[in-house]
Short mmCIF file of C-alpha atoms in Angstrom, two decimals:
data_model
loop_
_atom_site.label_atom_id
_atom_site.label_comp_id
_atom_site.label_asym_id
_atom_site.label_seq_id
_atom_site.Cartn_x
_atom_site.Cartn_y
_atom_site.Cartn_z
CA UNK X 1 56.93 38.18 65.64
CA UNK X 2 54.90 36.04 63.04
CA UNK X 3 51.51 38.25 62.40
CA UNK X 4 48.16 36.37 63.13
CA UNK X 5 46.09 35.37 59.86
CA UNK X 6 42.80 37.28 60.08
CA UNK X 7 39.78 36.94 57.98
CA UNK X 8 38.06 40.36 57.04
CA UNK X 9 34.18 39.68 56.45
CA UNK X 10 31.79 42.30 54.43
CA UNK X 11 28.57 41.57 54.76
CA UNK X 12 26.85 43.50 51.61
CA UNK X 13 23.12 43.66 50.50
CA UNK X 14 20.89 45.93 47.85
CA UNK X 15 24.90 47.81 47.80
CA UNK X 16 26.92 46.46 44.94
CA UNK X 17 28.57 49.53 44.05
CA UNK X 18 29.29 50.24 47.17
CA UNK X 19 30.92 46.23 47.76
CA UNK X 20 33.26 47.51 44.86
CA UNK X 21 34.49 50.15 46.36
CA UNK X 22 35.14 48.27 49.55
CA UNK X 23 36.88 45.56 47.79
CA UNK X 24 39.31 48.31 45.97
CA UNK X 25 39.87 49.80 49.52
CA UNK X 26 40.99 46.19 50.97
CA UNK X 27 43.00 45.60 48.37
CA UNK X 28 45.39 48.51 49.12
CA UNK X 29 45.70 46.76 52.98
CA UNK X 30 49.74 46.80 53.56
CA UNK X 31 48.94 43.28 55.99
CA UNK X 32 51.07 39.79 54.74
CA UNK X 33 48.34 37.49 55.56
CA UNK X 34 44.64 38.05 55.56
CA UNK X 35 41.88 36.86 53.38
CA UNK X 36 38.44 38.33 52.14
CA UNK X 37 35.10 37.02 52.83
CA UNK X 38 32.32 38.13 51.53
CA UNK X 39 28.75 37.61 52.47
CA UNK X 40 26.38 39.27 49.83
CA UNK X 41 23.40 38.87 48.07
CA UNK X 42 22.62 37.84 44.31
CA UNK X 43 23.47 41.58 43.02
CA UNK X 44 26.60 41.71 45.42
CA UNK X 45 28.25 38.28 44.22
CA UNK X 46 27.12 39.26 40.55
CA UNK X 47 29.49 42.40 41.25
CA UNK X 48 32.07 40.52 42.87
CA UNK X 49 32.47 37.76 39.64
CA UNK X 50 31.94 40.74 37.34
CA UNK X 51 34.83 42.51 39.01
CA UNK X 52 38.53 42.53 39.64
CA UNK X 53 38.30 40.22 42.81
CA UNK X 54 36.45 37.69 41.97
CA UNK X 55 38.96 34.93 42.28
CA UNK X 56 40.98 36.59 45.15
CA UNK X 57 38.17 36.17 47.64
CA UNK X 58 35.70 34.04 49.37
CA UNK X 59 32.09 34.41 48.45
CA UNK X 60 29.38 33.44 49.98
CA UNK X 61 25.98 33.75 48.66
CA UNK X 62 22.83 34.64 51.47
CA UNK X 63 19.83 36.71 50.64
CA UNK X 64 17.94 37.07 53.81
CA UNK X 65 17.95 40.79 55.65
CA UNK X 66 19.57 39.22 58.91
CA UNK X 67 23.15 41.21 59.21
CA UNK X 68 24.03 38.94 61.95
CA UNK X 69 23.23 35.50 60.36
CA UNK X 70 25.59 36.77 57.29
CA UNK X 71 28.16 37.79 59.89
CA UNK X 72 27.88 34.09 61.18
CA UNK X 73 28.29 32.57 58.28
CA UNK X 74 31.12 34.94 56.93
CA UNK X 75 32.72 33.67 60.57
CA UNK X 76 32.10 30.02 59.95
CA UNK X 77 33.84 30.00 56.89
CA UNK X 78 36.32 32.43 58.25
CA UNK X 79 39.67 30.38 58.67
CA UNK X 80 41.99 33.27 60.05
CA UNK X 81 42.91 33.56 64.16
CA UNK X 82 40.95 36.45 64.09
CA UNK X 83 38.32 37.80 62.26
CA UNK X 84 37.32 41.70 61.28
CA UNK X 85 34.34 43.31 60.61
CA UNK X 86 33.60 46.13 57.78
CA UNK X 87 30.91 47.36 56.44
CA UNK X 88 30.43 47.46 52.31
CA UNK X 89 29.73 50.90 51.79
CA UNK X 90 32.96 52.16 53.92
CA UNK X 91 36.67 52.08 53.28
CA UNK X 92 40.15 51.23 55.32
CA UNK X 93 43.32 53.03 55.45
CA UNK X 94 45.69 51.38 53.99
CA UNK X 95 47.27 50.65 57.50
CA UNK X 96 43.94 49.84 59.38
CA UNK X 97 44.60 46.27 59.59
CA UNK X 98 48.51 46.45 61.20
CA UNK X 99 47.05 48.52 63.46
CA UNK X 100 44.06 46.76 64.24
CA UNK X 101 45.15 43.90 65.15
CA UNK X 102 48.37 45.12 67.08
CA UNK X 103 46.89 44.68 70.62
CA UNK X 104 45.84 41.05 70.06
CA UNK X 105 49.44 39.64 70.08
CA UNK X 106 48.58 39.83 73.96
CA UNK X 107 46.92 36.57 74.31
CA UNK X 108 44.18 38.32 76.86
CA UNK X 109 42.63 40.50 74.33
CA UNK X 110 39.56 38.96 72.82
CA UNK X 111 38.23 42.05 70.73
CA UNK X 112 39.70 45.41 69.21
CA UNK X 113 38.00 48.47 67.85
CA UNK X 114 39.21 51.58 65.88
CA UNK X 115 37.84 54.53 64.75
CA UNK X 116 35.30 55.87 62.19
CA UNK X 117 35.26 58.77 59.88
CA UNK X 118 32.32 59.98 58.26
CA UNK X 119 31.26 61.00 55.02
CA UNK X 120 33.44 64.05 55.02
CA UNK X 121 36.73 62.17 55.59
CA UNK X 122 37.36 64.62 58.21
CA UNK X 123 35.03 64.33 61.24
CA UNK X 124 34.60 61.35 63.50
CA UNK X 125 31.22 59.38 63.30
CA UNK X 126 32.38 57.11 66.16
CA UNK X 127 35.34 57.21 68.42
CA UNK X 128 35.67 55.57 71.56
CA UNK X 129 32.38 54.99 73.46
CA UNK X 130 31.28 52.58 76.66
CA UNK X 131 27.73 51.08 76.57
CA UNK X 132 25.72 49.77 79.22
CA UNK X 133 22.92 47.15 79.52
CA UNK X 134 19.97 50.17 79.01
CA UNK X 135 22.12 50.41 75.55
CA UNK X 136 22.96 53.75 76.15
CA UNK X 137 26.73 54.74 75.17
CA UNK X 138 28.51 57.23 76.65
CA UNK X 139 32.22 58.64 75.21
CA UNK X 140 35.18 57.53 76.27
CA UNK X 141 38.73 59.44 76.99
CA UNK X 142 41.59 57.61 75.18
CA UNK X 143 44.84 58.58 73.80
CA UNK X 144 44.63 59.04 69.87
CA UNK X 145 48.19 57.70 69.50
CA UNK X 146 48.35 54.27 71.19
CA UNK X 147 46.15 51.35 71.39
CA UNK X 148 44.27 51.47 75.33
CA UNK X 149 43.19 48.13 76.61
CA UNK X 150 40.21 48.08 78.59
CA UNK X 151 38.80 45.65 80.62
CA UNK X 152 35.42 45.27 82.01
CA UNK X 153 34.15 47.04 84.76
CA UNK X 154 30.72 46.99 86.57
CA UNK X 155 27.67 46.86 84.04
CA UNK X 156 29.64 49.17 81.20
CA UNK X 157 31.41 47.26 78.14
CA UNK X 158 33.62 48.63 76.01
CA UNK X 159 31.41 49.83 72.68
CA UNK X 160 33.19 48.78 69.40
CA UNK X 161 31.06 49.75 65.93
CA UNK X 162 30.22 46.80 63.10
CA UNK X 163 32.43 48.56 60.80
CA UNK X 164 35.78 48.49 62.09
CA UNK X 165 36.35 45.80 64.65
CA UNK X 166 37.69 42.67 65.15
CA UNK X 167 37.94 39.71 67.54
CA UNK X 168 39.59 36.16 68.23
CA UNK X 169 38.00 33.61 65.93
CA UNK X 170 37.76 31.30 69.22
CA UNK X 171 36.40 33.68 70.83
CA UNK X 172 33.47 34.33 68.75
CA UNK X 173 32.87 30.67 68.36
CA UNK X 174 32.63 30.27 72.13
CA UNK X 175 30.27 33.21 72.01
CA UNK X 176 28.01 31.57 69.32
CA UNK X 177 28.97 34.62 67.34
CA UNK X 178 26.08 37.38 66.56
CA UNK X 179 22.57 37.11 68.20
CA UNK X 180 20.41 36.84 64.84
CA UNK X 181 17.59 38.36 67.00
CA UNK X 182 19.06 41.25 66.54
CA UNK X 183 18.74 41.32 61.85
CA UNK X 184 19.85 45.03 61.89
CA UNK X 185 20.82 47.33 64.54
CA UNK X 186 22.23 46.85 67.79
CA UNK X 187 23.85 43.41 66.81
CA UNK X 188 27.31 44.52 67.75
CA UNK X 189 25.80 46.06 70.74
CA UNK X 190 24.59 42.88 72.06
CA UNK X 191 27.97 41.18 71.05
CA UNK X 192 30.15 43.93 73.56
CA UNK X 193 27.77 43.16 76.29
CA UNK X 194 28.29 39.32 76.28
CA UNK X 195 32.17 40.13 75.61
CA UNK X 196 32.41 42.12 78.79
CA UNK X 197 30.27 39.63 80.69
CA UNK X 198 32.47 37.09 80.01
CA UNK X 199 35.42 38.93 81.29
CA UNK X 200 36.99 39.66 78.13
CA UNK X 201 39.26 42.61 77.55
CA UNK X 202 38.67 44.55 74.29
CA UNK X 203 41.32 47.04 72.96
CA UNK X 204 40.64 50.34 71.17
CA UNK X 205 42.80 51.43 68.79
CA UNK X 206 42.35 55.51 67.00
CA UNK X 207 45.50 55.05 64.27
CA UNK X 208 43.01 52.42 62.74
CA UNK X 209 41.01 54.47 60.32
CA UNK X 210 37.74 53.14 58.84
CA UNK X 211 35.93 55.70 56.20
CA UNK X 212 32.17 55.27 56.61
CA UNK X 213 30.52 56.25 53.11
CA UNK X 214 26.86 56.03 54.28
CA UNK X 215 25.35 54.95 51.04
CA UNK X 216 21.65 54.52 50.49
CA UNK X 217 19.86 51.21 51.83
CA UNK X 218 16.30 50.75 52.07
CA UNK X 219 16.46 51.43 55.43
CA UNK X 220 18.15 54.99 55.11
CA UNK X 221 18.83 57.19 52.39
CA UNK X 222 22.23 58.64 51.15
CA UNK X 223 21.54 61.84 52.97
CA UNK X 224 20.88 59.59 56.59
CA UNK X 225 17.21 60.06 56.37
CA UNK X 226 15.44 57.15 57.51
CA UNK X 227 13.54 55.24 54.89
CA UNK X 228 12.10 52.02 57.67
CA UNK X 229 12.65 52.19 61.36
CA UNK X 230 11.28 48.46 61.41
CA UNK X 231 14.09 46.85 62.36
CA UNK X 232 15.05 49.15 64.81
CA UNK X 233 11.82 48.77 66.70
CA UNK X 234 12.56 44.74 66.77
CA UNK X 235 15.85 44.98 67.55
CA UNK X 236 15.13 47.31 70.78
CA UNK X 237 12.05 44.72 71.79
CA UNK X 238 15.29 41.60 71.78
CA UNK X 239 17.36 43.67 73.66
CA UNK X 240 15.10 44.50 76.41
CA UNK X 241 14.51 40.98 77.03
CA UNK X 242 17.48 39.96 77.13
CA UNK X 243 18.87 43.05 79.44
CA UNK X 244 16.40 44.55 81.00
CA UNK X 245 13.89 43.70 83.78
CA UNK X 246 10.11 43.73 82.81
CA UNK X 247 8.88 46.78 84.94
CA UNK X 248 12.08 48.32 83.09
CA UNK X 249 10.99 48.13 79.52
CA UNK X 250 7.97 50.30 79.29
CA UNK X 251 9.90 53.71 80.55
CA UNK X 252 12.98 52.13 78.42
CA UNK X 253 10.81 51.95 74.99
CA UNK X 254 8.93 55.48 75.86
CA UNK X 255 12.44 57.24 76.07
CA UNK X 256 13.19 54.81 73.06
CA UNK X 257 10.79 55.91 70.95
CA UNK X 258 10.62 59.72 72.06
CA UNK X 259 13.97 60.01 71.20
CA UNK X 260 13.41 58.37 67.34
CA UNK X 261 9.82 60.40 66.84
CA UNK X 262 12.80 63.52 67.48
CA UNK X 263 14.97 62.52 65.07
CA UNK X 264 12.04 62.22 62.49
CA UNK X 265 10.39 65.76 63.03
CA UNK X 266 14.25 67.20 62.56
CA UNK X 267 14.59 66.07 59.44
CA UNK X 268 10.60 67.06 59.09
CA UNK X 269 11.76 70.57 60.11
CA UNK X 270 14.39 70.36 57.76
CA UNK X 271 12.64 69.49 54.60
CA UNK X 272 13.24 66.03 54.48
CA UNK X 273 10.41 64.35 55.19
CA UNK X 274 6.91 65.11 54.91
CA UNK X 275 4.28 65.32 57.84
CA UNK X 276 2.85 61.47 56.31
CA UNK X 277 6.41 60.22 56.58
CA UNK X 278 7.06 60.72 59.96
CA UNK X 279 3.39 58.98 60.59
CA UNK X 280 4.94 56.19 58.40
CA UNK X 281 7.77 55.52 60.21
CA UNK X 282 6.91 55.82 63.77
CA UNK X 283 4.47 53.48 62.48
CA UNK X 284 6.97 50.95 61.39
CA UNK X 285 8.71 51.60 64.92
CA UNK X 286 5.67 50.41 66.42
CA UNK X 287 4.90 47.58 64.15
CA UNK X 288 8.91 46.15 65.04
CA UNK X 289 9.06 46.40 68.59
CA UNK X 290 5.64 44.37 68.42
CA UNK X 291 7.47 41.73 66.48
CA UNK X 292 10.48 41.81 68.12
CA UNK X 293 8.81 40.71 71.45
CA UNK X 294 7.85 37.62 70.05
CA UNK X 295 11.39 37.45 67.82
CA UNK X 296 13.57 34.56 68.78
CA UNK X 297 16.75 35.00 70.60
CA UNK X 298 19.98 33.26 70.14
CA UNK X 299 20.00 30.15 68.06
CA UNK X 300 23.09 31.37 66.46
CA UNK X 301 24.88 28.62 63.79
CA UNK X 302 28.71 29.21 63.93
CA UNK X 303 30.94 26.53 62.72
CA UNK X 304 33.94 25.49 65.21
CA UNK X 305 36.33 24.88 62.38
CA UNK X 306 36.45 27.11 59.30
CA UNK X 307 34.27 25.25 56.23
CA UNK X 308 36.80 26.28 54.25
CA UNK X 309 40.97 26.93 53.94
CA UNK X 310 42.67 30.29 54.57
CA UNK X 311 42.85 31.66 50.77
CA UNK X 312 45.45 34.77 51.00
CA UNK X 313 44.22 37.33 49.48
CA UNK X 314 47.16 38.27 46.79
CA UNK X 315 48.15 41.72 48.94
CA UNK X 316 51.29 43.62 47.39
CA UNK X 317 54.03 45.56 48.82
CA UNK X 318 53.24 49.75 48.12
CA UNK X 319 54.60 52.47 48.44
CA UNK X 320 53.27 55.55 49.63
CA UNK X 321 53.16 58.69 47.31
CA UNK X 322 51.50 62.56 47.55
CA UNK X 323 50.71 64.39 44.59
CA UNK X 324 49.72 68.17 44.86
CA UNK X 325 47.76 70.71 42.88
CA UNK X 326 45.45 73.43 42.69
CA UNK X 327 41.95 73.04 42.37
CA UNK X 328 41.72 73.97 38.66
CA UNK X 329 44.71 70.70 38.11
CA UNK X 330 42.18 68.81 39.18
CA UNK X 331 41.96 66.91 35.64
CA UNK X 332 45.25 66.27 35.23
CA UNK X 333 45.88 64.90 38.44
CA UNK X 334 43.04 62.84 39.18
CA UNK X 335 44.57 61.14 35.83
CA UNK X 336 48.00 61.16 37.08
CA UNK X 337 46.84 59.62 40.52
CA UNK X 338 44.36 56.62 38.73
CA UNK X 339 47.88 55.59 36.54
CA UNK X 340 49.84 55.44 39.84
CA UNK X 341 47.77 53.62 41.75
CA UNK X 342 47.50 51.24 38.49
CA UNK X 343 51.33 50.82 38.94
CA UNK X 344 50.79 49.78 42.59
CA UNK X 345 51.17 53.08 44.60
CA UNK X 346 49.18 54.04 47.54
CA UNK X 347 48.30 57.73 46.41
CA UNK X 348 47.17 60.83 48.13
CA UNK X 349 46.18 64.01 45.78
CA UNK X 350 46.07 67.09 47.50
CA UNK X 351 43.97 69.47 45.50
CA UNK X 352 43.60 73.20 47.38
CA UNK X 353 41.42 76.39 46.05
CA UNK X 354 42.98 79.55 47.23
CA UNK X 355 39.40 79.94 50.04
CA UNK X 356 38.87 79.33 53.14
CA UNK X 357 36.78 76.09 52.08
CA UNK X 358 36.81 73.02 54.88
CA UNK X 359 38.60 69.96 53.68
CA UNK X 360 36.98 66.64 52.37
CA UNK X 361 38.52 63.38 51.92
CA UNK X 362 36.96 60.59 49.49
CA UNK X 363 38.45 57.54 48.12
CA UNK X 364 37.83 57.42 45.10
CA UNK X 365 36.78 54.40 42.88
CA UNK X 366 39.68 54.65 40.98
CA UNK X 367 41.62 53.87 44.06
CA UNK X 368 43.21 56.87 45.29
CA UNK X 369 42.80 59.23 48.04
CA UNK X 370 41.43 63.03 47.00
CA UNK X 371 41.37 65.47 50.03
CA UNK X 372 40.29 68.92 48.64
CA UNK X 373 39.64 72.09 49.87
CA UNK X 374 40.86 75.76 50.93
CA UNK X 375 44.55 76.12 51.21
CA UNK X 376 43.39 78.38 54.46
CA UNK X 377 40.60 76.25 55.02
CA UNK X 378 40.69 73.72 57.99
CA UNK X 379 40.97 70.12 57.56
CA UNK X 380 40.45 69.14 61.63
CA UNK X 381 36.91 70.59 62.85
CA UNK X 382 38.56 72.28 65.82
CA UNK X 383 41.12 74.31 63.90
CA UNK X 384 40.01 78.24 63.25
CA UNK X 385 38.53 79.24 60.02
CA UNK X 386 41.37 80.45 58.67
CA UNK X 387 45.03 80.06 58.88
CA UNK X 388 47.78 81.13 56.73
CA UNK X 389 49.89 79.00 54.75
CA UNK X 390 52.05 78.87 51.78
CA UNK X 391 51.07 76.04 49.36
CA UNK X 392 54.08 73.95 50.27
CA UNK X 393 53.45 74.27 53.80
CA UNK X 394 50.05 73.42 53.93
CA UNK X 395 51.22 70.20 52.11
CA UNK X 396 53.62 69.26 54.21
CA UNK X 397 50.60 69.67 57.14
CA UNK X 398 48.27 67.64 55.53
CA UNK X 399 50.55 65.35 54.62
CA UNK X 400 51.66 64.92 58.43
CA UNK X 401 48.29 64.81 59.13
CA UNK X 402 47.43 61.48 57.34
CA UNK X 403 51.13 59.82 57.40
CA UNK X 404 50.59 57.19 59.84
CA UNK X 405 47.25 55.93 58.80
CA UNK X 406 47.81 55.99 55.23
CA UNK X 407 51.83 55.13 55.44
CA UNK X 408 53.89 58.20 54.23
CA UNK X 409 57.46 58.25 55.02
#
């Protein structure tokens, strides 16, 4: 069966690093025919021409802090069946898109979502999670092996995250693609509601592995401190009035904000922040939901057909290689892995310290995979503290582990 052409937009703004090491990530995707579209501001698209990929995607200039407007116009000139979402400061495995897009050679699914690592490379940020029309999202049971389609029942949708996703071109059009009421936060949100209200089924697939790097924004910092809570206010005043009754909204924004002024004073308590901060941003809170209430809804500009032709991005055939080491190889190997993946290999370096250390994954900007860590140490967060294992064993593990996603034989 002929595989569907699918656009992959990045939306990227005051992140131009990060867009690099997005782009590096994408370019490792083992999919025949997909193209790159990138949305980004002055500094991104000075990155993008600067860099290796500058005439291998599509890029689109827009400097206003709307995340859904960008996603709009990253759709409109978005010529593939379907069209995926990722953010710039995260990373694919090099099978996310095959697997992604699996489900949607049945004609009745509209919208598919995977799964998200965090920071560590190890534990899950997001998995599979329902969401209702108070916003509130609740975890969902789902095998980690197969895709599970899901269709919509009573006021729940399916929840699918901005930064591994992916639905029907059509689809989206029909739609009118992302509510720019919502400029940050909750856009996606607002998008699974209206799928499920129009009867669509969405599919969620685990095997498709997004890393989520969390770099710094102005509206958070690298460590996920929050730097603005602006938008967030806004975005919570659009959604109320476009899902919730009025004598619902006041309780709704109390619990709202209660539960933000919470996550504030714990990273107060922590050291983080500073009594004047938290002041700050509840502040902002405020002075957002105020706007938001008077923020326009809809209005969304999505073109029907694509502004411009499908431009392949120039993928290439891989294969799939491990290198292991000790910790104190670490030099040499790093070295070793940068020339292979230079020579068009998909690598994995295994680097292990003879502790008890947890694992951590990174991709690095050289474009290979590093998971170090104790060669007892546990690499899945449910696993004991310590196990025994010989060094070979323990790479054979690890590399069972990670096979699928990142395409070991």
């Amino acid at each position: 069966m002929t595989q569907p052409a699918v656009s992959v937009v990045v939306v990227s703004r005051d992140r131009p690093t990060a867009l690099t090491w997005c782009l590096t990530g994408l370019s490792q995707l083992q999919y025949p025919a997909f193209e790159v579209v990138v949305v980004a501001d002055p500094a991104g698209c000075s990155a993008v021409r600067a860099g290796p990929f500058a005439d291998q995607v599509k890029l689109v200039e827009f400097d206003r802090p709307n995340i859904s407007e960008a996603r709009n116009l990253g759709i409109s000139h978005a010529a593939g069946d379907i069209v995926a979402f990722i953010d710039d400061d995260a990373v694919p495995e090099p099978s996310w898109l095959h697997q992604l897009v699996a489900p949607a050679d049945r004609q009745h699914v509209a919208a598919v979502g995977g799964f998200v690592r965090g920071r560590n490379g190890i534990s899950w940020q997001w998995q599979a999670r329902t969401v209702d029309t108070m916003g509130a999202a609740q975890p969902l049971d789902v095998s980690p092996n197969r895709a599970t389609l899901l269709t919509p029942k009573g006021r729940r949708a399916t929840k699918t995250e901005g930064t591994n996703m992916a639905v029907r071109r059509d689809v989206l059009v029909t739609l009118e693609g992302f509510d720019p009421g919502f400029a940050f936060y909750l856009d996606e949100t607002d998008l699974n509601l209206r799928l499920a209200r129009g009867g669509y089924a969405t599919a969620i697939v685990p095997m498709a592995e997004v890393h989520h790097g969390f770099a710094a924004s102005p509206r958070r910092r690298q460590d996920r401190v929050p730097r603005d809570l602006f938008d967030i206010g806004s975005s919570w005043a659009v959604f109320q009035r476009k899902y919730l009754s009025e004598h619902q909204r006041r309780d709704h924004w109390r619990a709202i904000r209660s539960s933000e002024r919470r996550r504030v004073l714990t990273h107060m308590v922590a050291g983080r922040l500073l009594p004047r901060d938290v002041r700050h941003l509840l502040s902002r809170l405020d002075k957002g939901y105020s706007q938001g209430l008077m923020r326009q809804r809809g209005g969304a500009q999505v073109s029907r057909s694509p502004i411009s032709a499908f431009k392949p991005f120039p993928w290439q055939r891989r294969t799939s290689v491990v290198l292991a080491g000790r910790s104190w190889q670490r030099e040499r190997l790093r070295t070793e892995a940068a020339r292979r993946v230079e020579q068009g290999e998909i690598v994995s370096l295994f680097l292990f310290s003879p502790t008890t250390l947890r694992h951590r994954v990174r991709f690095d900007p050289a474009g290979f995979w590093e998971q170090s860590g104790g060669l007892f140490g546990k690499s899945n967060r449910n696993a004991p503290v310590f196990r025994m294992f010989s060094f070979g064993e323990r790479v054979a593990a690890e590399t069972s582990r990670i096979g699928k996603q990142r395409l070991i034989d």
